CSV table of C-alpha atoms in Angstrom, one decimal:
chain,number,residue,atom,x,y,z
A,1260,UNK,CA,73.8,36.5,12.4
A,1261,UNK,CA,71.0,34.4,11.0
A,1262,UNK,CA,67.4,33.7,11.6
A,1263,UNK,CA,65.9,30.3,10.8
A,1264,UNK,CA,62.5,29.1,12.1
A,1265,UNK,CA,60.7,25.7,11.7
A,1266,UNK,CA,57.1,24.8,12.6
A,1267,UNK,CA,56.0,21.2,13.2
A,1268,UNK,CA,52.3,21.0,12.7
A,1269,UNK,CA,49.8,18.3,12.2
A,1270,UNK,CA,49.5,19.3,8.6
A,1271,UNK,CA,53.2,19.3,7.9
A,1272,UNK,CA,56.5,21.1,8.4
A,1273,UNK,CA,57.2,24.7,7.4
A,1274,UNK,CA,60.7,26.1,7.3
A,1275,UNK,CA,62.1,29.5,6.6
A,1276,UNK,CA,65.7,30.8,6.6
A,1277,UNK,CA,67.5,34.0,5.7
A,1278,UNK,CA,70.7,34.0,3.7
A,1279,UNK,CA,72.9,36.7,5.2
A,1280,UNK,CA,76.4,35.8,6.3
A,1281,UNK,CA,78.8,38.3,7.6
A,1282,UNK,CA,82.4,38.3,8.8
A,1283,UNK,CA,82.5,41.7,10.4
A,1284,UNK,CA,80.1,44.5,9.4
A,1285,UNK,CA,82.1,45.2,6.3
A,1286,UNK,CA,82.1,41.7,4.8
A,1287,UNK,CA,78.5,40.6,4.0
A,1288,UNK,CA,77.6,37.8,1.7
A,1289,UNK,CA,74.7,35.6,0.7
A,1290,UNK,CA,74.8,31.9,1.5
A,1291,UNK,CA,72.0,29.4,1.5
A,1292,UNK,CA,71.2,28.1,4.9
A,1293,UNK,CA,68.5,25.6,4.0
A,1294,UNK,CA,69.4,22.1,2.6
A,1295,UNK,CA,67.2,19.2,1.7
A,1296,UNK,CA,67.8,15.5,1.2
A,1297,UNK,CA,65.0,13.6,-0.5
A,1298,UNK,CA,64.4,10.0,-1.5
A,1299,UNK,CA,60.9,10.6,-3.0
A,1300,UNK,CA,58.3,8.5,-1.4
A,1301,UNK,CA,60.8,7.1,1.1
A,1302,UNK,CA,62.2,10.0,3.1
A,1303,UNK,CA,62.6,13.7,3.3
A,1304,UNK,CA,65.0,15.7,5.5
A,1305,UNK,CA,65.6,19.4,5.7
A,1306,UNK,CA,68.5,21.1,7.5
A,1307,UNK,CA,68.8,24.8,8.4
A,1308,UNK,CA,72.0,26.2,9.7
A,1309,UNK,CA,73.2,29.0,12.0
A,1310,UNK,CA,76.7,29.9,13.1
A,1311,UNK,CA,80.1,29.7,11.7
A,1312,UNK,CA,79.9,29.2,7.9
A,1313,UNK,CA,83.1,27.0,7.9
A,1314,UNK,CA,81.5,24.7,10.4
A,1315,UNK,CA,78.1,24.5,8.7
A,1316,UNK,CA,79.5,24.1,5.2
A,1317,UNK,CA,81.9,21.3,6.3
A,1318,UNK,CA,79.2,19.6,8.2
A,1319,UNK,CA,76.8,19.6,5.2
A,1320,UNK,CA,79.6,18.5,2.9
A,1321,UNK,CA,80.3,15.5,5.0
A,1322,UNK,CA,76.6,14.6,5.3
A,1323,UNK,CA,76.2,15.0,1.5
A,1324,UNK,CA,79.3,12.9,0.7
A,1325,UNK,CA,78.0,10.1,2.9
A,1326,UNK,CA,74.6,10.2,1.1
A,1327,UNK,CA,76.3,10.1,-2.3
A,1328,UNK,CA,78.7,7.3,-1.3
A,1329,UNK,CA,77.4,4.1,-2.9
A,1330,UNK,CA,79.0,2.1,-0.1
A,1331,UNK,CA,77.2,4.1,2.6
A,1332,UNK,CA,74.9,2.2,5.0
A,1333,UNK,CA,72.4,3.0,7.8
A,1334,UNK,CA,75.3,4.1,10.1
A,1335,UNK,CA,76.7,6.7,7.7
A,1336,UNK,CA,73.9,8.0,5.4
A,1337,UNK,CA,71.1,10.1,6.8
A,1338,UNK,CA,68.9,8.8,3.9
A,1339,UNK,CA,69.4,5.2,5.2
A,1340,UNK,CA,69.3,5.7,8.9
A,1341,UNK,CA,66.5,3.7,10.5
A,1342,UNK,CA,64.6,6.6,12.2
A,1343,UNK,CA,64.5,10.4,12.3
A,1344,UNK,CA,65.9,10.2,15.8
A,1345,UNK,CA,68.9,8.3,14.4
A,1346,UNK,CA,69.2,11.0,11.6
A,1347,UNK,CA,69.4,13.7,14.3
A,1348,UNK,CA,72.0,11.8,16.2
A,1349,UNK,CA,74.1,11.3,13.1
A,1350,UNK,CA,73.9,15.0,12.1
A,1351,UNK,CA,74.7,16.0,15.7
A,1352,UNK,CA,77.7,13.7,15.8
A,1353,UNK,CA,79.0,15.2,12.5
A,1354,UNK,CA,78.4,18.7,13.7
A,1355,UNK,CA,80.1,18.1,17.0
A,1356,UNK,CA,83.1,16.5,15.2
A,1357,UNK,CA,83.5,19.3,12.7
A,1358,UNK,CA,83.1,22.0,15.4
A,1359,UNK,CA,85.8,20.3,17.5
A,1360,UNK,CA,88.2,20.1,14.6
A,1361,UNK,CA,87.7,23.7,13.5
A,1362,UNK,CA,87.8,25.0,17.1
A,1363,UNK,CA,91.2,23.2,17.6
A,1364,UNK,CA,92.5,25.2,14.7
A,1365,UNK,CA,90.9,28.5,15.8
A,1366,UNK,CA,92.2,28.1,19.4
A,1367,UNK,CA,95.6,29.2,18.1
A,1368,UNK,CA,93.9,32.6,17.2
A,1369,UNK,CA,92.1,32.6,20.6
A,1370,UNK,CA,88.8,32.4,18.6
A,1371,UNK,CA,86.1,29.8,18.6
A,1372,UNK,CA,83.7,28.4,16.0
A,1373,UNK,CA,80.3,27.2,16.7
A,1374,UNK,CA,77.0,26.4,14.9
A,1375,UNK,CA,73.6,25.0,15.5
A,1376,UNK,CA,71.1,23.3,13.2
A,1377,UNK,CA,67.4,22.7,12.8
A,1378,UNK,CA,66.7,19.2,11.4
A,1379,UNK,CA,63.2,18.3,10.3
A,1380,UNK,CA,61.7,15.5,8.2
A,1381,UNK,CA,59.9,12.2,8.0
A,1382,UNK,CA,60.7,8.7,6.9
A,1383,UNK,CA,58.1,6.3,5.4
A,1384,UNK,CA,56.1,4.8,8.2
A,1385,UNK,CA,57.4,7.1,10.8
A,1386,UNK,CA,56.1,10.4,12.3
A,1387,UNK,CA,57.3,13.9,11.2
A,1388,UNK,CA,59.9,15.1,13.7
A,1389,UNK,CA,61.9,18.3,14.1
A,1390,UNK,CA,65.1,18.8,16.2
A,1391,UNK,CA,67.3,21.7,17.2
A,1392,UNK,CA,70.9,20.4,17.2
A,1393,UNK,CA,73.3,22.2,19.5
A,1394,UNK,CA,77.0,22.8,18.7
A,1395,UNK,CA,78.0,19.9,21.0
A,1396,UNK,CA,75.7,17.5,19.0
A,1397,UNK,CA,73.0,17.1,21.6
A,1398,UNK,CA,69.5,18.2,20.6
A,1399,UNK,CA,66.0,19.0,21.7
A,1400,UNK,CA,62.8,18.1,19.8
A,1401,UNK,CA,59.7,20.2,19.0
A,1402,UNK,CA,56.5,19.0,20.7
A,1403,UNK,CA,52.8,19.8,20.7
A,1404,UNK,CA,53.4,22.2,23.6
A,1405,UNK,CA,56.1,24.0,21.7
A,1406,UNK,CA,55.6,23.3,18.0
A,1407,UNK,CA,58.3,25.6,16.7
A,1408,UNK,CA,62.1,25.9,16.9
A,1409,UNK,CA,64.3,28.9,16.1
A,1410,UNK,CA,68.1,29.4,15.7
A,1411,UNK,CA,70.0,32.6,15.4
A,1412,UNK,CA,68.4,35.9,16.2
A,1413,UNK,CA,65.2,34.5,17.6
A,1414,UNK,CA,63.8,37.2,19.9
A,1415,UNK,CA,62.2,39.7,17.5
A,1416,UNK,CA,60.3,37.0,15.7
A,1417,UNK,CA,59.1,35.0,18.7
A,1418,UNK,CA,56.0,37.1,19.9
A,1419,UNK,CA,54.0,36.5,16.6
A,1420,UNK,CA,54.7,32.7,16.8
A,1421,UNK,CA,53.7,32.6,20.5
A,1422,UNK,CA,50.4,34.3,19.6
A,1423,UNK,CA,49.3,32.4,16.5
A,1424,UNK,CA,51.0,29.0,16.2
A,1425,UNK,CA,49.4,25.8,17.5
A,1426,UNK,CA,49.8,22.2,16.2
A,1427,UNK,CA,46.5,22.7,14.4
A,1428,UNK,CA,47.6,25.8,12.4
A,1429,UNK,CA,47.1,25.3,8.7
A,1430,UNK,CA,50.0,25.2,6.3
A,1431,UNK,CA,48.8,28.5,4.6
A,1432,UNK,CA,48.7,30.2,8.0
A,1433,UNK,CA,52.0,28.7,9.0
A,1434,UNK,CA,53.7,30.2,5.9
A,1435,UNK,CA,52.2,33.6,6.8
A,1436,UNK,CA,53.4,33.3,10.4
A,1437,UNK,CA,57.0,32.4,9.6
A,1438,UNK,CA,57.2,35.2,7.0
A,1439,UNK,CA,55.8,37.7,9.5
A,1440,UNK,CA,58.2,36.4,12.1
A,1441,UNK,CA,61.0,36.9,9.7
A,1442,UNK,CA,59.7,40.4,8.7
A,1443,UNK,CA,59.9,41.6,12.3
A,1444,UNK,CA,63.5,40.2,12.5
A,1445,UNK,CA,64.6,41.8,9.3
A,1446,UNK,CA,63.3,45.2,10.5
A,1447,UNK,CA,65.3,45.0,13.7
A,1448,UNK,CA,68.5,43.2,12.9
A,1449,UNK,CA,70.7,44.2,10.0
A,1450,UNK,CA,72.7,41.0,10.1
A,1451,UNK,CA,69.6,39.0,9.0
A,1452,UNK,CA,68.9,39.7,5.3
A,1453,UNK,CA,67.0,38.8,2.1
A,1454,UNK,CA,66.6,36.7,0.1
A,1455,UNK,CA,64.7,34.0,2.1
A,1456,UNK,CA,64.3,30.3,1.5
A,1457,UNK,CA,60.9,28.8,2.3
A,1458,UNK,CA,60.2,25.0,2.3
A,1459,UNK,CA,57.0,23.1,3.1
A,1460,UNK,CA,56.8,19.4,3.7
A,1461,UNK,CA,53.3,18.0,3.9
A,1462,UNK,CA,52.5,15.3,6.4
A,1463,UNK,CA,53.0,11.9,4.8
A,1464,UNK,CA,54.1,13.5,1.5
A,1465,UNK,CA,57.8,12.3,1.8
A,1466,UNK,CA,58.9,15.1,-0.6
A,1467,UNK,CA,59.4,18.9,-0.6
A,1468,UNK,CA,55.9,20.0,-1.4
A,1469,UNK,CA,57.0,23.6,-1.9
A,1470,UNK,CA,60.4,25.3,-2.2
A,1471,UNK,CA,60.5,29.0,-2.8
A,1472,UNK,CA,63.3,31.6,-2.8
A,1473,UNK,CA,61.9,35.0,-1.9
A,1474,UNK,CA,64.0,37.8,-3.3
A,1475,UNK,CA,64.3,41.3,-1.8
A,1476,UNK,CA,62.0,42.7,-4.5
A,1477,UNK,CA,59.4,39.9,-4.1
A,1478,UNK,CA,56.0,41.5,-4.6
A,1479,UNK,CA,54.0,39.1,-2.5
A,1480,UNK,CA,56.3,39.4,0.5
A,1481,UNK,CA,56.5,43.2,0.2
A,1482,UNK,CA,52.7,43.5,0.1
A,1483,UNK,CA,52.3,41.2,3.0
A,1484,UNK,CA,54.9,43.2,5.0
A,1485,UNK,CA,53.1,46.5,4.3
A,1486,UNK,CA,49.7,45.0,5.0
A,1487,UNK,CA,50.9,43.7,8.4
A,1488,UNK,CA,52.4,47.1,9.3
A,1489,UNK,CA,49.1,48.8,8.4
A,1490,UNK,CA,47.1,46.2,10.3
A,1491,UNK,CA,49.2,46.6,13.4
A,1492,UNK,CA,48.9,50.4,13.3
A,1493,UNK,CA,45.2,50.1,12.8
A,1494,UNK,CA,44.8,47.6,15.7
A,1495,UNK,CA,47.0,49.9,17.9
A,1496,UNK,CA,44.7,52.9,17.2
A,1497,UNK,CA,41.6,50.9,18.0
A,1498,UNK,CA,42.8,49.6,21.3
A,1499,UNK,CA,41.5,51.4,24.4
A,1500,UNK,CA,44.1,52.7,26.8
A,1501,UNK,CA,44.8,50.6,29.9
B,1100,UNK,CA,66.8,40.9,34.0
B,1101,UNK,CA,64.7,44.1,33.5
B,1102,UNK,CA,62.8,46.0,30.9
B,1103,UNK,CA,62.6,49.8,31.0
B,1104,UNK,CA,61.5,52.0,28.2
B,1105,UNK,CA,61.4,55.8,27.8
B,1106,UNK,CA,59.8,57.9,25.0
B,1107,UNK,CA,60.7,61.5,24.4
B,1108,UNK,CA,57.9,63.1,22.5
B,1109,UNK,CA,56.9,66.6,21.6
B,1110,UNK,CA,54.0,66.3,24.1
B,1111,UNK,CA,56.1,65.0,26.9
B,1112,UNK,CA,58.1,62.0,28.3
B,1113,UNK,CA,56.5,58.6,29.0
B,1114,UNK,CA,58.4,56.0,31.1
B,1115,UNK,CA,57.7,52.4,32.0
B,1116,UNK,CA,59.7,49.9,34.1
B,1117,UNK,CA,59.1,46.5,35.5
B,1118,UNK,CA,60.1,45.5,39.0
B,1119,UNK,CA,61.5,42.0,38.9
B,1120,UNK,CA,64.9,41.4,40.3
B,1121,UNK,CA,66.5,38.0,40.5
B,1122,UNK,CA,69.7,36.5,41.8
B,1123,UNK,CA,69.5,33.2,40.1
B,1124,UNK,CA,66.2,31.6,39.0
B,1125,UNK,CA,65.2,30.6,42.6
B,1126,UNK,CA,65.7,34.0,44.2
B,1127,UNK,CA,63.1,36.5,42.7
B,1128,UNK,CA,62.1,39.7,44.4
B,1129,UNK,CA,60.3,42.9,43.6
B,1130,UNK,CA,62.2,46.2,43.6
B,1131,UNK,CA,61.2,49.6,42.2
B,1132,UNK,CA,63.4,50.6,39.2
B,1133,UNK,CA,61.9,54.0,38.7
B,1134,UNK,CA,62.9,57.0,40.8
B,1135,UNK,CA,61.8,60.6,40.5
B,1136,UNK,CA,63.3,63.9,41.7
B,1137,UNK,CA,61.1,66.9,41.6
B,1138,UNK,CA,61.4,70.6,42.4
B,1139,UNK,CA,57.8,71.5,41.4
B,1140,UNK,CA,57.8,74.3,38.8
B,1141,UNK,CA,61.6,74.2,38.6
B,1142,UNK,CA,62.8,70.8,37.6
B,1143,UNK,CA,61.7,67.2,37.1
B,1144,UNK,CA,64.1,64.2,36.7
B,1145,UNK,CA,63.2,60.5,36.4
B,1146,UNK,CA,65.7,57.7,36.5
B,1147,UNK,CA,65.1,54.1,35.5
B,1148,UNK,CA,67.6,51.4,36.4
B,1149,UNK,CA,68.8,48.0,34.9
B,1150,UNK,CA,71.6,45.8,36.1
B,1151,UNK,CA,73.1,44.9,39.4
B,1152,UNK,CA,70.8,45.9,42.3
B,1153,UNK,CA,73.8,46.7,44.5
B,1154,UNK,CA,75.1,49.1,41.9
B,1155,UNK,CA,71.8,50.8,41.2
B,1156,UNK,CA,70.7,51.1,44.8
B,1157,UNK,CA,74.0,52.6,45.9
B,1158,UNK,CA,74.0,55.0,42.9
B,1159,UNK,CA,70.5,56.2,43.7
B,1160,UNK,CA,71.3,56.5,47.4
B,1161,UNK,CA,74.3,58.8,46.7
B,1162,UNK,CA,72.3,60.9,44.3
B,1163,UNK,CA,69.5,61.2,46.9
B,1164,UNK,CA,71.9,62.1,49.7
B,1165,UNK,CA,73.4,64.8,47.6
B,1166,UNK,CA,69.9,66.2,46.8
B,1167,UNK,CA,69.0,66.2,50.5
B,1168,UNK,CA,72.2,67.7,51.7
B,1169,UNK,CA,71.6,71.4,52.5
B,1170,UNK,CA,75.1,72.2,51.6
B,1171,UNK,CA,74.9,70.7,48.1
B,1172,UNK,CA,75.5,72.9,45.1
B,1173,UNK,CA,75.3,72.8,41.4
B,1174,UNK,CA,78.2,70.4,41.2
B,1175,UNK,CA,76.8,67.8,43.6
B,1176,UNK,CA,72.9,67.9,43.5
B,1177,UNK,CA,71.1,66.9,40.3
B,1178,UNK,CA,68.3,69.3,41.4
B,1179,UNK,CA,70.8,72.2,41.2
B,1180,UNK,CA,72.9,71.3,38.1
B,1181,UNK,CA,72.6,74.0,35.5
B,1182,UNK,CA,71.3,71.8,32.6
B,1183,UNK,CA,69.9,68.3,31.9
B,1184,UNK,CA,73.2,67.5,30.1
B,1185,UNK,CA,75.0,68.3,33.4
B,1186,UNK,CA,72.5,66.1,35.2
B,1187,UNK,CA,73.3,63.2,32.9
B,1188,UNK,CA,77.0,63.8,33.4
B,1189,UNK,CA,76.7,63.8,37.2
B,1190,UNK,CA,74.6,60.7,37.2
B,1191,UNK,CA,77.0,59.0,34.8
B,1192,UNK,CA,79.9,59.9,37.1
B,1193,UNK,CA,78.2,58.5,40.1
B,1194,UNK,CA,77.2,55.3,38.4
B,1195,UNK,CA,80.7,54.8,37.1
B,1196,UNK,CA,82.3,55.4,40.5
B,1197,UNK,CA,79.9,53.0,42.3
B,1198,UNK,CA,80.3,50.4,39.6
B,1199,UNK,CA,84.1,50.6,39.9
B,1200,UNK,CA,84.0,50.3,43.7
B,1201,UNK,CA,81.7,47.3,43.6
B,1202,UNK,CA,83.5,45.6,40.8
B,1203,UNK,CA,86.8,45.9,42.8
B,1204,UNK,CA,85.1,44.0,45.6
B,1205,UNK,CA,83.6,41.4,43.2
B,1206,UNK,CA,86.8,40.8,41.3
B,1207,UNK,CA,87.9,38.7,44.3
B,1208,UNK,CA,85.0,36.4,43.4
B,1209,UNK,CA,85.8,36.6,39.7
B,1210,UNK,CA,82.4,38.2,39.1
B,1211,UNK,CA,81.5,41.7,37.9
B,1212,UNK,CA,78.7,44.1,38.6
B,1213,UNK,CA,77.3,46.5,36.0
B,1214,UNK,CA,74.3,48.7,35.5
B,1215,UNK,CA,72.8,51.1,33.0
B,1216,UNK,CA,70.2,53.9,33.5
B,1217,UNK,CA,67.7,55.9,31.6
B,1218,UNK,CA,67.6,59.5,32.7
B,1219,UNK,CA,64.9,61.9,31.5
B,1220,UNK,CA,63.6,65.2,32.5
B,1221,UNK,CA,63.4,69.0,32.1
B,1222,UNK,CA,64.5,72.1,33.9
B,1223,UNK,CA,62.7,75.4,33.8
B,1224,UNK,CA,63.7,77.2,30.6
B,1225,UNK,CA,65.3,74.2,29.0
B,1226,UNK,CA,64.2,71.5,26.7
B,1227,UNK,CA,63.0,68.0,27.7
B,1228,UNK,CA,65.9,65.5,27.3
B,1229,UNK,CA,66.4,61.8,27.8
B,1230,UNK,CA,69.6,59.9,28.1
B,1231,UNK,CA,70.8,56.3,28.3
B,1232,UNK,CA,73.7,56.1,30.7
B,1233,UNK,CA,76.1,53.2,30.2
B,1234,UNK,CA,78.0,51.4,33.0
B,1235,UNK,CA,81.1,53.5,32.4
B,1236,UNK,CA,79.2,56.7,32.8
B,1237,UNK,CA,79.1,57.8,29.1
B,1238,UNK,CA,75.7,58.2,27.6
B,1239,UNK,CA,73.7,58.7,24.4
B,1240,UNK,CA,70.6,60.9,24.0
B,1241,UNK,CA,67.2,60.3,22.4
B,1242,UNK,CA,66.6,62.3,19.3
B,1243,UNK,CA,63.8,63.0,16.8
B,1244,UNK,CA,65.1,60.1,14.7
B,1245,UNK,CA,65.1,57.7,17.6
B,1246,UNK,CA,62.7,59.1,20.2
B,1247,UNK,CA,62.8,56.1,22.5
B,1248,UNK,CA,65.5,54.4,24.7
B,1249,UNK,CA,65.4,50.9,26.2
B,1250,UNK,CA,67.5,49.1,28.9
B,1251,UNK,CA,67.4,45.5,29.9
B,1252,UNK,CA,65.6,42.9,27.8
B,1253,UNK,CA,64.9,45.3,24.9
B,1254,UNK,CA,64.3,43.0,21.9
B,1255,UNK,CA,60.8,41.6,22.3
B,1256,UNK,CA,59.3,45.0,22.9
B,1257,UNK,CA,61.1,46.9,20.1
B,1258,UNK,CA,59.0,46.0,17.0
B,1259,UNK,CA,55.9,47.7,18.3
B,1260,UNK,CA,57.8,50.9,19.2
B,1261,UNK,CA,59.5,50.9,15.7
B,1262,UNK,CA,56.1,50.7,14.1
B,1263,UNK,CA,54.0,53.3,16.0
B,1264,UNK,CA,56.3,55.8,17.8
B,1265,UNK,CA,57.2,59.1,16.3
B,1266,UNK,CA,58.0,62.4,18.1
B,1267,UNK,CA,54.4,63.5,17.2
B,1268,UNK,CA,52.8,60.5,19.1
B,1269,UNK,CA,50.2,61.7,21.7
B,1270,UNK,CA,50.8,60.9,25.4
B,1271,UNK,CA,47.7,58.6,25.4
B,1272,UNK,CA,49.1,56.6,22.4
B,1273,UNK,CA,52.5,56.6,24.0
B,1274,UNK,CA,51.2,55.0,27.2
B,1275,UNK,CA,49.5,52.4,25.1
B,1276,UNK,CA,52.7,51.8,23.2
B,1277,UNK,CA,55.0,51.3,26.2
B,1278,UNK,CA,52.4,49.0,27.9
B,1279,UNK,CA,52.1,46.8,24.8
B,1280,UNK,CA,55.9,46.8,24.4
B,1281,UNK,CA,56.1,45.6,28.0
B,1282,UNK,CA,53.3,43.1,27.4
B,1283,UNK,CA,55.3,41.4,24.6
B,1284,UNK,CA,58.4,41.3,26.9
B,1285,UNK,CA,56.5,39.9,29.9
B,1286,UNK,CA,55.1,37.1,27.7
B,1287,UNK,CA,58.6,36.0,26.4
B,1288,UNK,CA,61.0,36.7,29.3
B,1289,UNK,CA,60.3,35.3,32.8
B,1290,UNK,CA,62.9,37.5,34.4
B,1291,UNK,CA,60.8,40.6,33.5
B,1292,UNK,CA,57.7,40.8,35.8
B,1293,UNK,CA,54.8,42.7,37.2
B,1294,UNK,CA,54.0,45.1,38.9
B,1295,UNK,CA,55.0,47.9,36.5
B,1296,UNK,CA,55.7,51.6,37.2
B,1297,UNK,CA,54.4,54.1,34.7
B,1298,UNK,CA,55.3,57.8,34.8
B,1299,UNK,CA,54.3,60.7,32.5
B,1300,UNK,CA,56.0,64.1,32.4
B,1301,UNK,CA,54.2,66.7,30.2
B,1302,UNK,CA,56.2,69.1,28.2
B,1303,UNK,CA,56.8,72.3,30.2
B,1304,UNK,CA,55.0,70.8,33.2
B,1305,UNK,CA,58.0,70.5,35.5
B,1306,UNK,CA,56.3,67.8,37.6
B,1307,UNK,CA,55.3,64.2,37.4
B,1308,UNK,CA,51.9,64.5,35.7
B,1309,UNK,CA,51.0,60.9,36.2
B,1310,UNK,CA,52.5,58.2,38.3
B,1311,UNK,CA,50.9,54.8,38.4
B,1312,UNK,CA,51.8,51.4,39.7
B,1313,UNK,CA,50.2,48.6,37.7
B,1314,UNK,CA,49.7,45.5,39.7
B,1315,UNK,CA,49.5,41.9,38.2
B,1316,UNK,CA,45.7,41.9,38.6
B,1317,UNK,CA,45.2,45.4,37.1
B,1318,UNK,CA,42.0,45.2,35.1
B,1319,UNK,CA,42.8,47.9,32.6
B,1320,UNK,CA,46.2,46.4,31.7
B,1321,UNK,CA,44.8,42.8,31.5
B,1322,UNK,CA,41.9,44.0,29.2
B,1323,UNK,CA,44.4,45.9,27.0
B,1324,UNK,CA,46.7,42.8,26.8
B,1325,UNK,CA,43.8,40.6,25.8
B,1326,UNK,CA,42.5,43.1,23.3
B,1327,UNK,CA,45.9,43.4,21.7
B,1328,UNK,CA,46.2,39.6,21.4
B,1329,UNK,CA,42.8,39.4,19.8
B,1330,UNK,CA,43.5,42.2,17.5
B,1331,UNK,CA,46.8,40.6,16.4
B,1332,UNK,CA,45.2,37.3,15.7
B,1333,UNK,CA,42.3,39.0,13.8
B,1334,UNK,CA,44.9,41.0,11.7
B,1335,UNK,CA,46.9,37.8,11.1
B,1336,UNK,CA,43.8,36.0,9.8
B,1337,UNK,CA,42.8,38.9,7.5
B,1338,UNK,CA,46.3,39.2,5.9
B,1339,UNK,CA,46.6,37.6,2.5
B,1340,UNK,CA,49.4,35.0,2.1
B,1341,UNK,CA,52.6,36.3,0.4
């Protein structure tokens, strides 16, 4: 399992992913699920992944190859595509193609492979946008009404987002919110695990303003997690019965 | 969908269920999912249901018929069974039998029917016990380590229980906890809906100490829900960033 969450706010984009990957309960490993593509001052794109590692790694490898290919053009490189919508379409097409290839192979074992992605970013002169790309390559987009997207184990961490996130939320509060959303998920689902990858893209910045790996022993995160637990218990005690 | 939660505490048992039943998104109805069987001073049993309404209604009807049958004995009536463990076994056997009968019929439509139950109670001279009965009739039991059981849409309402419930929790706090757990679930899952049924069984009381239907317009519940939202937002604002 996985938990990745992205917020699209007026002030910028805040993304958080875990790193736990498992093939069965007895085969657990750490793999990065957040990837960034930056042409400073021109374009910034972040991708977070959930699902079959063979699908997501191959998808990312093809996208990277195209970006690095000196002969790539606006139809093949996500750093040259004319809009974020076109970027999402290209990523969706690549994901769908890889998924189909790998599923063909896995059909022989009566298994299937699937993955979904969150794609967020901005190109010079365009708005910030954030998409959730489904295994078949189609996608939905975050809006003012629903300024966050989640992939993987989304339920435990959703209530806090519903309560505190609006498009006006500051980037500092947004970081707190995604970390607390992850904290609830980590407590309840063993297949979501530390370390975490946090990235912040400021509106118009066209770069990764902040990129931070949060290890299991991170003091700031541990303190925040304890403080939140204490605050919830205090609030619970103070509430009058119904 | 459904959400039912039961707490087994030193002070007693607290149970809460929603009432929404749906066959597709365009066919929503209200059905009670909490049922009690009481021989005052002798025995108290509460059952909460999740899953196919045809399975749960038929199961409850058979259990009720057996209780009302003047010829019933300790092998057929849950009010005469010699222990709560035996009660859980009888209920599990009935559920499994009904499920199998109905699934046989539904197989022709390539559909299946399934249900699970929470069974809680106490008989004179015995301890309070609480079980989660699976569709096949097997069951697990709440313990000091995990003093709560949930059926249906359990994820949204789990974090609050994990944070505040221990076997020492008071009945007043337990009522608050199950109502806040339900509140989080109601906000996130449309297929869980008001009104709610709350029941409290005090340790050794051998009766339903409190039985309350909470309607959508219930002032106490609405006030508590708002107060909890406000308290969470306040706590969120006061927490320092990680």
